[in-house]
Coordinates of C-alpha atoms in Angstrom, one line a residue:
M1 CA 157.9 202.0 -3.7
G2 CA 155.1 204.1 -5.2
L3 CA 156.9 203.2 -9.0
V4 CA 156.9 199.7 -8.5
N5 CA 153.1 199.6 -7.7
A6 CA 152.5 201.6 -10.8
H7 CA 154.2 199.4 -12.9
L8 CA 152.5 196.4 -11.2
A9 CA 149.1 198.1 -11.9
T10 CA 149.9 198.3 -15.6
L11 CA 150.9 195.1 -16.0
L12 CA 148.3 193.6 -14.4
R13 CA 145.7 195.8 -16.8
C14 CA 147.9 194.5 -19.8
N15 CA 147.1 190.9 -18.9
L16 CA 143.3 191.6 -17.9
W17 CA 143.3 193.1 -21.5
L18 CA 145.6 190.4 -23.4
S19 CA 143.0 187.6 -21.3
V20 CA 140.1 189.2 -22.9
L21 CA 141.1 189.5 -26.5
S22 CA 142.0 185.7 -26.1
C23 CA 138.6 185.1 -25.0
N24 CA 137.1 186.6 -27.6
L25 CA 139.3 185.5 -30.2
L26 CA 138.7 181.9 -28.8
A27 CA 134.9 182.4 -29.1
V28 CA 134.8 183.9 -32.3
M29 CA 137.1 180.7 -33.4
I30 CA 134.6 178.5 -31.6
N31 CA 131.3 179.8 -33.2
G32 CA 132.7 179.9 -36.9
M33 CA 133.6 176.4 -36.3
E34 CA 129.8 176.1 -35.2
E35 CA 128.7 178.2 -38.1
E36 CA 130.8 175.8 -40.2
D37 CA 129.5 172.4 -38.4
T38 CA 126.0 174.1 -38.7
F39 CA 126.5 174.1 -42.9
V40 CA 128.1 170.6 -43.0
K41 CA 125.1 169.2 -40.7
P42 CA 122.0 168.2 -42.8
I43 CA 119.3 170.7 -43.2
G44 CA 116.2 170.9 -41.7
R45 CA 112.8 169.6 -43.1
W46 CA 111.1 173.1 -42.9
C47 CA 114.5 174.9 -44.6
V48 CA 113.8 172.2 -47.7
F49 CA 110.2 172.8 -47.5
Y50 CA 110.6 176.4 -48.4
Y51 CA 113.4 176.0 -50.8
G52 CA 111.5 173.8 -52.6
I53 CA 107.9 176.0 -53.1
G54 CA 110.2 178.8 -54.2
H55 CA 109.7 177.5 -58.0
M56 CA 106.2 177.1 -58.0
L57 CA 105.0 180.1 -60.0
N58 CA 108.0 179.5 -62.1
D59 CA 107.0 176.0 -63.0
I60 CA 103.3 176.3 -63.3
T61 CA 104.1 179.1 -66.0
S62 CA 106.3 176.5 -67.6
A63 CA 104.4 174.0 -67.7
C64 CA 101.4 176.4 -69.7
W65 CA 104.3 177.1 -71.7
F66 CA 105.4 174.2 -73.3
T67 CA 101.7 172.4 -72.8
Y68 CA 99.4 175.1 -74.5
L69 CA 101.2 177.7 -76.1
L70 CA 101.9 176.3 -79.5
V71 CA 98.3 174.5 -79.2
F72 CA 97.1 178.2 -78.4
L73 CA 98.5 180.1 -81.4
T74 CA 98.0 177.4 -83.7
E75 CA 93.9 177.0 -82.8
I76 CA 93.5 180.9 -82.8
G77 CA 95.4 181.3 -86.5
L78 CA 99.1 181.3 -86.7
S79 CA 100.6 179.2 -88.9
P80 CA 102.6 176.2 -87.3
R81 CA 106.1 178.0 -88.7
D82 CA 104.9 181.4 -86.7
A83 CA 104.1 179.5 -83.6
A84 CA 107.3 178.2 -83.6
T85 CA 108.7 181.5 -84.2
V86 CA 107.1 182.8 -81.1
M87 CA 108.6 180.0 -78.9
L88 CA 112.0 180.4 -80.3
W89 CA 112.2 184.5 -79.3
G90 CA 111.3 183.3 -75.8
Q91 CA 114.0 180.7 -76.0
V92 CA 116.7 182.8 -77.2
A93 CA 115.5 185.7 -74.7
D94 CA 115.8 183.0 -71.6
G95 CA 118.9 182.0 -72.4
I96 CA 120.6 185.3 -73.1
T97 CA 119.3 186.2 -70.0
T98 CA 120.5 183.3 -67.8
I99 CA 124.0 184.2 -68.4
L100 CA 123.5 187.8 -67.5
S101 CA 122.0 186.8 -64.3
G102 CA 124.1 184.5 -64.0
E103 CA 127.1 186.8 -63.7
L104 CA 125.3 189.6 -61.9
I105 CA 124.4 187.3 -59.5
D106 CA 128.0 186.0 -58.6
R107 CA 128.7 189.5 -58.2
F108 CA 126.3 191.3 -55.7
G109 CA 124.7 188.0 -54.4
C110 CA 121.5 188.8 -52.9
F111 CA 119.2 185.8 -54.3
K112 CA 116.2 186.9 -52.6
I113 CA 116.1 190.0 -54.4
W114 CA 116.8 188.9 -57.8
H115 CA 114.2 186.2 -57.1
G116 CA 111.5 188.5 -56.3
A117 CA 112.1 190.7 -59.3
G118 CA 112.1 187.9 -61.9
S119 CA 108.7 186.6 -60.2
L120 CA 107.1 190.0 -60.4
L121 CA 108.0 190.1 -64.4
V122 CA 106.7 186.9 -64.9
A123 CA 103.6 187.3 -63.2
V124 CA 103.2 190.7 -65.0
S125 CA 104.4 189.6 -68.6
F126 CA 103.0 185.8 -68.8
S127 CA 99.3 187.4 -68.6
S128 CA 99.7 188.9 -72.1
V129 CA 101.2 186.3 -73.4
F130 CA 97.9 184.4 -73.3
G131 CA 95.6 187.5 -73.1
G132 CA 95.6 188.6 -76.7
C133 CA 97.7 190.0 -79.2
L134 CA 98.4 194.0 -77.8
L135 CA 100.0 194.9 -80.7
C136 CA 96.9 194.3 -82.9
K137 CA 94.6 195.8 -80.4
I138 CA 96.9 199.2 -80.9
F139 CA 97.4 199.1 -84.8
G140 CA 93.8 198.1 -84.9
T141 CA 94.8 195.0 -87.2
N142 CA 95.2 191.1 -87.1
S143 CA 97.7 190.6 -89.5
S144 CA 100.0 187.4 -89.1
T145 CA 103.0 189.3 -88.6
L146 CA 101.9 191.7 -86.1
Q147 CA 100.6 188.8 -84.2
T148 CA 104.0 187.0 -84.5
V149 CA 105.5 190.2 -83.4
G150 CA 103.5 191.2 -80.6
Y151 CA 103.1 187.4 -78.9
S152 CA 107.3 187.4 -79.5
M153 CA 107.5 190.7 -77.9
F154 CA 105.4 189.0 -74.2
A155 CA 107.4 185.9 -74.5
A156 CA 110.4 187.4 -74.7
I157 CA 109.6 189.4 -71.5
F158 CA 108.3 186.6 -69.8
N159 CA 111.1 184.4 -70.4
A160 CA 113.8 186.8 -69.3
G161 CA 111.8 187.3 -66.1
W162 CA 111.9 183.2 -65.7
A163 CA 115.2 183.3 -65.9
V164 CA 116.4 185.5 -63.5
T165 CA 113.8 183.5 -61.0
Q166 CA 115.4 180.2 -61.8
V167 CA 118.8 181.0 -62.0
S168 CA 118.7 182.6 -58.4
H169 CA 116.8 180.1 -57.2
M170 CA 119.0 177.2 -58.4
S171 CA 122.0 178.8 -56.9
M172 CA 120.9 179.3 -53.2
V173 CA 121.4 175.3 -53.1
N174 CA 125.1 175.6 -52.7
C175 CA 125.0 178.7 -50.6
M176 CA 122.7 177.0 -48.0
T177 CA 124.1 173.9 -47.3
L178 CA 127.8 172.0 -47.5
N179 CA 126.6 169.1 -46.9
S180 CA 126.0 167.0 -50.4
S181 CA 123.1 164.6 -49.4
S182 CA 120.9 167.9 -48.2
R183 CA 121.5 169.7 -51.7
V184 CA 120.3 166.4 -53.5
V185 CA 117.3 166.8 -50.9
L186 CA 116.8 170.3 -52.1
V187 CA 117.0 169.6 -55.7
S188 CA 114.5 166.9 -55.1
C189 CA 112.3 168.7 -52.8
R190 CA 112.1 171.5 -55.6
N191 CA 111.5 168.8 -58.2
A192 CA 108.5 167.4 -56.0
F193 CA 107.2 170.7 -56.0
T194 CA 107.2 171.2 -60.0
M195 CA 105.5 167.9 -60.0
V196 CA 102.9 169.8 -57.9
A197 CA 102.7 173.1 -60.0
N198 CA 102.3 170.5 -63.2
L199 CA 99.7 169.4 -61.5
S200 CA 97.6 172.1 -60.4
L201 CA 98.0 173.3 -64.1
Y202 CA 96.2 170.6 -65.3
G203 CA 94.0 170.4 -62.7
V204 CA 92.5 173.5 -63.5
A205 CA 92.9 172.7 -67.5
F206 CA 90.7 170.0 -66.8
I207 CA 88.1 172.1 -64.9
V208 CA 88.3 174.5 -67.5
F209 CA 88.2 172.5 -70.5
N210 CA 84.9 170.9 -69.2
L211 CA 83.2 174.0 -68.1
I212 CA 84.2 176.2 -71.4
K213 CA 83.6 174.4 -74.6
P214 CA 85.3 176.0 -77.8
R215 CA 82.3 176.6 -79.8
A216 CA 84.1 179.9 -81.3
L217 CA 87.5 181.5 -81.0
I218 CA 86.6 183.7 -78.4
D219 CA 85.4 180.4 -76.3
V220 CA 89.2 179.2 -77.0
E221 CA 90.8 182.2 -76.1
N222 CA 88.8 182.4 -72.9
Q223 CA 90.1 178.5 -72.4
Y224 CA 93.9 179.3 -71.9
R225 CA 93.1 183.2 -70.8
W226 CA 91.5 181.3 -67.5
I227 CA 94.2 178.9 -67.0
A228 CA 97.1 181.2 -67.4
Y229 CA 95.3 183.4 -64.8
S230 CA 94.8 181.1 -62.4
S231 CA 98.6 179.6 -63.0
I232 CA 99.4 182.9 -61.9
I233 CA 97.8 183.3 -58.8
I234 CA 98.4 179.7 -57.3
G235 CA 102.0 180.4 -58.4
C236 CA 102.4 183.7 -56.8
C237 CA 100.6 182.5 -53.6
F238 CA 104.3 180.2 -53.0
V239 CA 106.6 182.9 -54.0
C240 CA 104.9 184.7 -51.2
V241 CA 105.6 181.7 -48.9
F242 CA 109.1 181.1 -50.1
H243 CA 110.2 184.7 -49.3
F244 CA 108.4 184.4 -45.8
G245 CA 109.9 181.2 -45.0
T246 CA 113.4 181.6 -46.3
K247 CA 116.6 183.4 -45.4
E248 CA 118.9 184.7 -47.3
P249 CA 122.2 182.3 -47.8
R250 CA 124.9 183.2 -45.4
L251 CA 127.3 181.2 -47.3
K252 CA 127.7 183.7 -50.0
Q253 CA 127.6 186.6 -47.7
D254 CA 130.4 185.2 -45.7
I255 CA 132.6 184.3 -48.7
R256 CA 132.3 188.0 -49.8
V257 CA 133.1 189.3 -46.1
K258 CA 136.6 187.0 -46.6
G259 CA 137.4 188.4 -49.4
H260 CA 137.8 186.0 -51.9
A261 CA 138.2 186.5 -55.1
R262 CA 135.3 185.9 -57.7
I263 CA 136.2 182.7 -60.0
L264 CA 136.3 183.5 -63.5
W265 CA 134.8 182.1 -66.3
A266 CA 137.6 180.1 -68.1
Y267 CA 138.2 178.2 -64.6
W268 CA 134.9 176.4 -65.4
F269 CA 135.6 176.1 -69.1
S270 CA 139.3 174.1 -68.1
K271 CA 137.4 171.7 -66.3
L272 CA 136.2 168.5 -68.0
L273 CA 133.5 167.9 -65.7
Y274 CA 131.8 171.1 -67.0
Y275 CA 131.3 169.8 -70.2
Q276 CA 129.9 166.0 -69.3
V277 CA 127.5 168.2 -66.5
A278 CA 126.5 170.3 -69.4
L279 CA 125.9 167.5 -71.9
I280 CA 124.0 165.5 -69.6
Y281 CA 121.5 168.5 -68.0
V282 CA 121.2 169.8 -72.0
L283 CA 119.9 166.0 -73.1
T284 CA 117.6 165.8 -69.9
R285 CA 116.1 169.3 -70.6
L286 CA 115.6 168.7 -74.2
V287 CA 113.9 165.7 -73.2
T288 CA 111.6 166.4 -70.5
N289 CA 110.6 170.0 -72.2
V290 CA 110.2 169.0 -75.9
S291 CA 108.2 165.7 -75.1
Q292 CA 105.9 168.4 -72.7
A293 CA 105.7 170.9 -75.4
F294 CA 104.2 168.1 -78.2
L295 CA 102.5 166.0 -75.7
A296 CA 99.0 167.5 -76.4
F297 CA 99.6 167.1 -80.0
Y298 CA 100.3 163.8 -79.9
V299 CA 97.3 162.4 -78.0
I300 CA 94.5 164.6 -79.8
N301 CA 95.9 164.9 -83.3
D302 CA 98.0 161.3 -83.4
L303 CA 96.0 159.1 -80.9
Q304 CA 92.3 161.0 -81.5
M305 CA 91.9 160.8 -77.8
A306 CA 89.4 162.5 -76.3
E307 CA 89.8 166.8 -75.3
T308 CA 90.2 166.1 -71.6
S309 CA 93.2 163.7 -72.1
K310 CA 95.3 167.2 -72.8
A311 CA 95.4 167.5 -69.0
L312 CA 94.7 163.7 -67.8
I313 CA 97.9 162.4 -69.5
P314 CA 100.2 165.0 -68.4
A315 CA 98.7 164.6 -64.8
I316 CA 99.5 161.1 -64.5
I317 CA 102.8 161.5 -65.2
Y318 CA 103.2 164.0 -62.9
I319 CA 101.8 162.5 -60.5
C320 CA 104.4 159.6 -60.7
S321 CA 107.1 162.1 -61.3
F322 CA 106.2 163.4 -57.9
V323 CA 105.7 159.9 -55.8
A324 CA 108.9 159.4 -57.1
S325 CA 110.8 162.4 -56.3
V326 CA 109.6 162.2 -53.2
L327 CA 110.9 158.9 -52.5
L328 CA 114.0 160.4 -53.9
Q329 CA 114.6 162.4 -50.9
E330 CA 115.2 159.7 -48.6
I331 CA 118.3 158.6 -50.2
T332 CA 121.8 159.3 -48.8
W333 CA 123.4 160.3 -52.3
T334 CA 126.7 159.6 -53.3
H335 CA 128.4 160.6 -56.8
H336 CA 128.3 157.0 -58.0
R337 CA 124.6 156.2 -57.1
L338 CA 123.7 159.8 -58.8
K339 CA 125.5 158.2 -62.3
M340 CA 123.4 155.0 -61.5
V341 CA 120.0 156.5 -60.8
Y342 CA 120.7 158.7 -63.9
T343 CA 121.3 155.8 -66.2
A344 CA 118.4 154.2 -64.5
G345 CA 116.2 156.9 -65.8
G346 CA 117.4 157.2 -69.2
A347 CA 117.0 153.8 -70.2
L348 CA 113.6 153.8 -68.8
W349 CA 113.2 156.6 -71.0
I350 CA 114.4 155.1 -74.2
L351 CA 111.9 152.4 -73.3
C352 CA 109.1 154.5 -73.0
G353 CA 110.0 156.3 -76.4
A354 CA 109.7 152.9 -78.0
G355 CA 106.4 152.8 -76.8
F356 CA 105.3 156.0 -78.0
L357 CA 107.0 155.4 -81.5
L358 CA 105.0 151.9 -82.0
L359 CA 101.8 152.3 -80.4
P360 CA 98.9 152.4 -82.8
Q361 CA 95.8 154.8 -82.8
R362 CA 93.5 151.7 -81.8
C363 CA 95.5 151.2 -78.7
S364 CA 95.4 154.8 -77.3
G365 CA 94.1 153.2 -74.3
F366 CA 97.6 152.1 -73.4
M367 CA 98.8 155.7 -73.4
Y368 CA 97.8 156.0 -69.7
I369 CA 99.9 153.0 -69.1
L370 CA 103.1 154.3 -70.6
S371 CA 102.3 157.8 -68.6
V372 CA 103.3 156.3 -65.5
P373 CA 107.0 154.9 -66.5
T374 CA 107.5 158.2 -68.3
G375 CA 106.6 160.0 -65.4
I376 CA 109.3 158.0 -63.0
A377 CA 111.6 158.5 -65.7
N378 CA 111.3 162.3 -65.8
A379 CA 112.0 162.4 -62.0
L380 CA 114.7 160.1 -62.2
M381 CA 116.6 162.1 -65.1
T382 CA 115.8 165.7 -63.7
V383 CA 116.7 165.4 -60.3
T384 CA 120.2 163.2 -60.6
G385 CA 120.7 166.0 -63.4
V386 CA 120.4 169.2 -61.8
S387 CA 122.1 167.5 -58.7
M388 CA 125.2 167.2 -61.1
Q389 CA 125.7 170.7 -61.5
S390 CA 126.0 170.8 -57.4
V391 CA 128.7 168.0 -57.7
L392 CA 130.4 170.8 -60.3
V393 CA 130.2 173.2 -58.3
G394 CA 131.4 171.9 -55.1
E395 CA 132.5 174.6 -52.4
D396 CA 133.4 177.2 -55.4
L397 CA 130.5 179.2 -54.3
N398 CA 131.8 182.8 -56.0
G399 CA 130.8 181.3 -59.1
C400 CA 127.7 178.8 -58.7
A401 CA 125.7 181.3 -60.3
F402 CA 127.4 181.5 -63.8
V403 CA 127.7 177.2 -63.9
Y404 CA 123.5 177.7 -63.4
G405 CA 123.3 180.3 -65.8
S406 CA 125.5 179.1 -68.2
L407 CA 124.1 175.3 -68.8
S408 CA 120.3 176.9 -69.0
F409 CA 121.4 179.1 -71.7
L410 CA 122.8 175.8 -73.6
D411 CA 119.1 174.0 -72.3
K412 CA 117.2 177.3 -73.6
I413 CA 118.9 177.7 -76.8
S414 CA 118.5 173.8 -77.8
C415 CA 115.2 173.7 -76.6
G416 CA 114.2 176.5 -78.7
F417 CA 115.8 175.6 -82.2
A418 CA 114.6 171.8 -81.2
L419 CA 110.8 173.0 -80.8
Y420 CA 111.1 175.8 -83.8
F421 CA 112.4 172.7 -86.1
L422 CA 109.7 170.3 -85.2
E423 CA 106.6 172.8 -85.0
S424 CA 107.8 174.1 -88.6
Y425 CA 108.8 170.7 -89.9
Q426 CA 105.4 169.9 -91.5
N427 CA 105.8 172.7 -94.1
S428 CA 109.0 171.1 -95.7
S429 CA 107.8 167.6 -95.4
P430 CA 106.3 166.0 -98.7
N431 CA 103.1 165.0 -98.9
L432 CA 103.0 160.8 -98.2
M433 CA 100.0 160.9 -100.7
E434 CA 102.0 162.5 -103.4
L435 CA 105.0 159.5 -103.2
P436 CA 105.2 156.7 -105.5
S437 CA 103.2 153.6 -105.3
S438 CA 106.2 151.8 -104.6
I439 CA 107.0 153.3 -101.7
V440 CA 106.1 152.4 -98.2
S441 CA 106.7 155.3 -95.6
F442 CA 106.5 156.5 -91.9
S443 CA 103.4 158.9 -91.1
V444 CA 104.8 161.3 -89.0
S445 CA 101.2 162.4 -88.2
R446 CA 98.7 159.8 -87.6
S447 CA 95.6 162.5 -87.8
S448 CA 93.1 162.3 -90.6
R449 CA 94.9 159.4 -92.3
E450 CA 94.1 155.8 -92.2
D451 CA 97.1 153.9 -90.1
G452 CA 98.3 150.5 -91.0
L453 CA 100.1 148.3 -88.0
F454 CA 102.1 150.6 -85.7
G455 CA 101.3 153.9 -87.4
Y456 CA 103.2 152.6 -90.6
R457 CA 101.0 153.0 -93.7
N458 CA 101.1 151.7 -97.3
V459 CA 100.5 154.3 -99.9
H460 CA 98.8 151.5 -101.7
T461 CA 95.7 152.0 -99.5
Q462 CA 94.4 154.7 -101.3
P463 CA 94.8 155.7 -105.0
R464 CA 97.5 157.8 -106.4
D465 CA 95.4 160.3 -108.0
S466 CA 93.3 160.7 -105.2
P467 CA 93.8 164.0 -103.1
P468 CA 95.1 164.5 -99.9
S469 CA 93.7 163.8 -96.8
P470 CA 93.0 166.9 -94.6
S471 CA 95.0 167.5 -92.0
P472 CA 94.3 169.8 -88.9
H473 CA 97.7 169.7 -88.0
C474 CA 100.2 167.9 -89.5
L475 CA 102.5 167.5 -86.4
S476 CA 103.6 164.2 -85.3
S477 CA 104.4 164.1 -81.2
Q478 CA 108.0 164.8 -80.1
F479 CA 108.1 161.3 -79.3
V480 CA 107.8 159.8 -82.7
E481 CA 110.0 162.8 -84.1
M482 CA 113.0 162.6 -81.7
V483 CA 113.2 158.9 -82.0
K484 CA 112.8 158.7 -86.0
W485 CA 113.1 161.5 -88.1
S486 CA 110.3 161.6 -90.8
S487 CA 112.2 158.5 -93.0
Y488 CA 111.2 156.4 -95.7
A489 CA 112.6 153.5 -97.3
M490 CA 112.5 151.9 -100.9
G491 CA 110.0 148.9 -101.2

């Protein structure tokens, strides 16, 4: 009888342990389902806000880089080709670092650590880009070669840090949520704060250009130095808020715990969608970055507008982009809708580009009107173009950083060479004054020249044997050069 009771007690204990184990397994399954439902549900507003401000330091320094670097370098005495070389080295360093950082982030994760390290590198190095030539101070000479090397060195360091921050921040989108609409909302909020960053820069620039008048070279250096330092301070404040309010994405951690294999590069290269998204993204960045780089030259040299227009016109563009980006957050997104909105933005930008091409100098006031649709087109193309990368990644989270890094590599290299070609183009372009009198040419720069209707000038307006008119900078804006490359027709 005692033996039977012992067996019964053992069976009861086994049943009890099985019941506990079943309850634990059921609880784990329920928690897993709840977590999966959490990632599928729309993301909260505060999460969107904290994520959106995480790229502010990159955005405000990037706006300063593309808008004022070429102007700054040429105003302190570098030739256009040397200035273009500095920017090219920065873009090449950026492109290479995007690939490396994408691979490392896919391997080790830790988005916030990469983001913080890149932001620190950006803050330290960017001040040196506009802070004067360090190598020139060390060696005690201001030769153009040493200046080019010195500025190129810090430009490369700055762009390397910028790339690490960008790839880590963009890769977080797919690891924060599985909801496709929420991913577009995150990108849209990020783009909206890009506009806030740009507006902050142009607001600072407007104040600085009004307070510090460039009577000497030191005044010019002080102008851009104050703009750069202010940009770093503003951006760093937002980076601190981002790290305080944003948690490390858990989707990436869950995948690593479950032992999912890392996706190889060949997987992406075998997908047709990868090349389609790459083409769209690269063209979008070419339009926005290259136009931004030459906007200051266009309004000052080509349209002969006031000095403050270097800040006012970009500010109008980015105010309109900000409003458009905020409105885009309220849309429920589908793949078809993404393509429709991107097409609309591209068509609108083509119309704006035609307006820039045909705008005569005497009607320069219309530039303020053209800035409105340009800003809207920028927002439509940027938000949808970047969101298509999320569509490409889908749920393949173990390769998301490589996708963002490789596409950014193509973007940086193409922008770098485009800017180098356009900036140094003037050194190889023919002097319009020396062309035969029978030739009617299209002037790629209207500064210090007498323009005809829509920017076309007839060489008959000046005798052939007269000396060419001096030009402070023979650059045309990207708006003109990307629509029509300095061409002339036989009359």
